[in-house]
Amino acid sequence: MLKPVISNSDNQYQIKSVSDGLPYQEFAKHIGKSPEAVKGMINKGKLPVLEMKESPDSQRAEYWVYIPAWNAGLKLAHESLPKEMRDGWLRWLGLGEPK
């Protein structure tokens, strides 16, 4: 299993992986879903995946999730939320703007 590297850059911790991709089974563990659920997401085109085959004619393939694209999509989705929803958790912690 690939181990992430944790570094302190400008007093912010960042987790860096040795690879930008994860086999879909490993990705499932990271997001708390079953491998079958993630495979269904792949089949419906809901994940940024790379299909790896030994040859173009091969019937067998491995599916790897491209993590930078996944993270960029999460960031875009988060930034697209209305401010009340996006920053609600900060108010709950007492760190956001009062209403």
PDB file of C-alpha atoms in Angstrom:
ATOM      1  CA  MET A   1       0.000   0.000   0.000  1.00  0.00           C
ATOM      2  CA  LEU A   2       1.246   3.489  -0.833  1.00  0.00           C
ATOM      3  CA  LYS A   3       1.853   5.632   2.246  1.00  0.00           C
ATOM      4  CA  PRO A   4       1.138   9.371   2.175  1.00  0.00           C
ATOM      5  CA  VAL A   5       3.782  11.868   3.221  1.00  0.00           C
ATOM      6  CA  ILE A   6       2.753  14.587   5.651  1.00  0.00           C
ATOM      7  CA  SER A   7       4.695  17.840   5.385  1.00  0.00           C
ATOM      8  CA  ASN A   8       4.485  21.199   7.108  1.00  0.00           C
ATOM      9  CA  SER A   9       4.539  23.934   4.472  1.00  0.00           C
ATOM     10  CA  ASP A  10       3.959  27.497   5.731  1.00  0.00           C
ATOM     11  CA  ASN A  11       2.524  26.128   8.992  1.00  0.00           C
ATOM     12  CA  GLN A  12      -0.163  24.217   7.103  1.00  0.00           C
ATOM     13  CA  TYR A  13      -0.068  20.450   6.998  1.00  0.00           C
ATOM     14  CA  GLN A  14      -0.375  18.879   3.599  1.00  0.00           C
ATOM     15  CA  ILE A  15      -0.668  15.191   2.761  1.00  0.00           C
ATOM     16  CA  LYS A  16       1.243  14.213  -0.337  1.00  0.00           C
ATOM     17  CA  SER A  17       0.919  10.828  -1.974  1.00  0.00           C
ATOM     18  CA  VAL A  18       3.619   9.070  -3.940  1.00  0.00           C
ATOM     19  CA  SER A  19       1.119   8.671  -6.781  1.00  0.00           C
ATOM     20  CA  ASP A  20      -1.629  10.786  -8.340  1.00  0.00           C
ATOM     21  CA  GLY A  21      -3.763   7.700  -8.878  1.00  0.00           C
ATOM     22  CA  LEU A  22      -5.350   5.038  -6.720  1.00  0.00           C
ATOM     23  CA  PRO A  23      -6.844   1.702  -7.735  1.00  0.00           C
ATOM     24  CA  TYR A  24     -10.599   2.109  -7.394  1.00  0.00           C
ATOM     25  CA  GLN A  25     -10.695  -0.440  -4.546  1.00  0.00           C
ATOM     26  CA  GLU A  26      -8.254   1.686  -2.521  1.00  0.00           C
ATOM     27  CA  PHE A  27     -10.123   4.882  -3.411  1.00  0.00           C
ATOM     28  CA  ALA A  28     -13.293   3.249  -2.058  1.00  0.00           C
ATOM     29  CA  LYS A  29     -11.606   2.860   1.349  1.00  0.00           C
ATOM     30  CA  HIS A  30     -10.583   6.527   1.341  1.00  0.00           C
ATOM     31  CA  ILE A  31     -14.128   7.802   0.757  1.00  0.00           C
ATOM     32  CA  GLY A  32     -15.884   5.217   2.934  1.00  0.00           C
ATOM     33  CA  LYS A  33     -17.729   3.400   0.165  1.00  0.00           C
ATOM     34  CA  SER A  34     -17.699  -0.204  -0.957  1.00  0.00           C
ATOM     35  CA  PRO A  35     -15.637  -1.174  -4.005  1.00  0.00           C
ATOM     36  CA  GLU A  36     -18.904  -2.172  -5.689  1.00  0.00           C
ATOM     37  CA  ALA A  37     -20.368   1.307  -5.130  1.00  0.00           C
ATOM     38  CA  VAL A  38     -17.248   2.948  -6.577  1.00  0.00           C
ATOM     39  CA  LYS A  39     -17.297   0.571  -9.553  1.00  0.00           C
ATOM     40  CA  GLY A  40     -20.896   1.687 -10.156  1.00  0.00           C
ATOM     41  CA  MET A  41     -19.771   5.325 -10.040  1.00  0.00           C
ATOM     42  CA  ILE A  42     -17.107   4.501 -12.638  1.00  0.00           C
ATOM     43  CA  ASN A  43     -19.650   2.787 -14.898  1.00  0.00           C
ATOM     44  CA  LYS A  44     -21.897   5.882 -14.695  1.00  0.00           C
ATOM     45  CA  GLY A  45     -19.012   8.243 -15.552  1.00  0.00           C
ATOM     46  CA  LYS A  46     -19.012   9.892 -12.117  1.00  0.00           C
ATOM     47  CA  LEU A  47     -15.278   9.565 -11.415  1.00  0.00           C
ATOM     48  CA  PRO A  48     -12.092  10.690 -13.164  1.00  0.00           C
ATOM     49  CA  VAL A  49     -10.570   7.312 -14.000  1.00  0.00           C
ATOM     50  CA  LEU A  50      -7.853   5.880 -16.142  1.00  0.00           C
ATOM     51  CA  GLU A  51      -8.473   2.489 -17.694  1.00  0.00           C
ATOM     52  CA  MET A  52      -5.260   0.483 -17.805  1.00  0.00           C
ATOM     53  CA  LYS A  53      -5.003  -2.499 -20.150  1.00  0.00           C
ATOM     54  CA  GLU A  54      -2.056  -4.651 -21.143  1.00  0.00           C
ATOM     55  CA  SER A  55      -3.098  -4.281 -24.774  1.00  0.00           C
ATOM     56  CA  PRO A  56      -5.907  -2.436 -26.582  1.00  0.00           C
ATOM     57  CA  ASP A  57      -7.584  -5.772 -27.400  1.00  0.00           C
ATOM     58  CA  SER A  58      -7.519  -6.998 -23.798  1.00  0.00           C
ATOM     59  CA  GLN A  59     -10.873  -7.672 -22.135  1.00  0.00           C
ATOM     60  CA  ARG A  60      -9.387  -7.101 -18.677  1.00  0.00           C
ATOM     61  CA  ALA A  61      -8.633  -3.653 -17.321  1.00  0.00           C
ATOM     62  CA  GLU A  62      -7.680  -1.977 -14.072  1.00  0.00           C
ATOM     63  CA  TYR A  63      -9.378   1.290 -13.148  1.00  0.00           C
ATOM     64  CA  TRP A  64      -7.409   3.958 -11.316  1.00  0.00           C
ATOM     65  CA  VAL A  65      -8.983   7.134  -9.930  1.00  0.00           C
ATOM     66  CA  TYR A  66      -7.032  10.292 -10.810  1.00  0.00           C
ATOM     67  CA  ILE A  67      -6.853  12.082  -7.451  1.00  0.00           C
ATOM     68  CA  PRO A  68      -5.874  15.616  -8.643  1.00  0.00           C
ATOM     69  CA  ALA A  69      -9.004  15.749 -10.836  1.00  0.00           C
ATOM     70  CA  TRP A  70     -11.147  14.398  -7.974  1.00  0.00           C
ATOM     71  CA  ASN A  71      -9.743  17.051  -5.605  1.00  0.00           C
ATOM     72  CA  ALA A  72     -10.238  19.827  -8.182  1.00  0.00           C
ATOM     73  CA  GLY A  73     -13.860  18.728  -8.618  1.00  0.00           C
ATOM     74  CA  LEU A  74     -14.448  18.744  -4.861  1.00  0.00           C
ATOM     75  CA  LYS A  75     -12.941  22.222  -4.599  1.00  0.00           C
ATOM     76  CA  LEU A  76     -15.111  23.509  -7.451  1.00  0.00           C
ATOM     77  CA  ALA A  77     -18.241  21.966  -5.919  1.00  0.00           C
ATOM     78  CA  HIS A  78     -17.428  23.495  -2.526  1.00  0.00           C
ATOM     79  CA  GLU A  79     -16.715  26.945  -3.972  1.00  0.00           C
ATOM     80  CA  SER A  80     -19.974  26.817  -5.967  1.00  0.00           C
ATOM     81  CA  LEU A  81     -22.112  26.440  -2.850  1.00  0.00           C
ATOM     82  CA  PRO A  82     -23.967  29.478  -1.527  1.00  0.00           C
ATOM     83  CA  LYS A  83     -21.897  31.258   1.152  1.00  0.00           C
ATOM     84  CA  GLU A  84     -24.360  30.274   3.913  1.00  0.00           C
ATOM     85  CA  MET A  85     -23.886  26.589   3.129  1.00  0.00           C
ATOM     86  CA  ARG A  86     -20.175  26.802   2.386  1.00  0.00           C
ATOM     87  CA  ASP A  87     -19.268  28.644   5.589  1.00  0.00           C
ATOM     88  CA  GLY A  88     -21.999  27.309   7.889  1.00  0.00           C
ATOM     89  CA  TRP A  89     -19.645  24.962   9.684  1.00  0.00           C
ATOM     90  CA  LEU A  90     -17.369  27.916  10.577  1.00  0.00           C
ATOM     91  CA  ARG A  91     -20.278  29.713  12.233  1.00  0.00           C
ATOM     92  CA  TRP A  92     -21.108  26.523  14.100  1.00  0.00           C
ATOM     93  CA  LEU A  93     -17.545  26.594  15.485  1.00  0.00           C
ATOM     94  CA  GLY A  94     -17.890  30.287  16.344  1.00  0.00           C
ATOM     95  CA  LEU A  95     -15.338  31.286  13.704  1.00  0.00           C
ATOM     96  CA  GLY A  96     -17.566  32.686  10.987  1.00  0.00           C
ATOM     97  CA  GLU A  97     -19.510  35.897  10.533  1.00  0.00           C
ATOM     98  CA  PRO A  98     -22.498  36.269  12.846  1.00  0.00           C
ATOM     99  CA  LYS A  99     -25.907  36.401  11.153  1.00  0.00           C
TER     100      LYS A  99
END
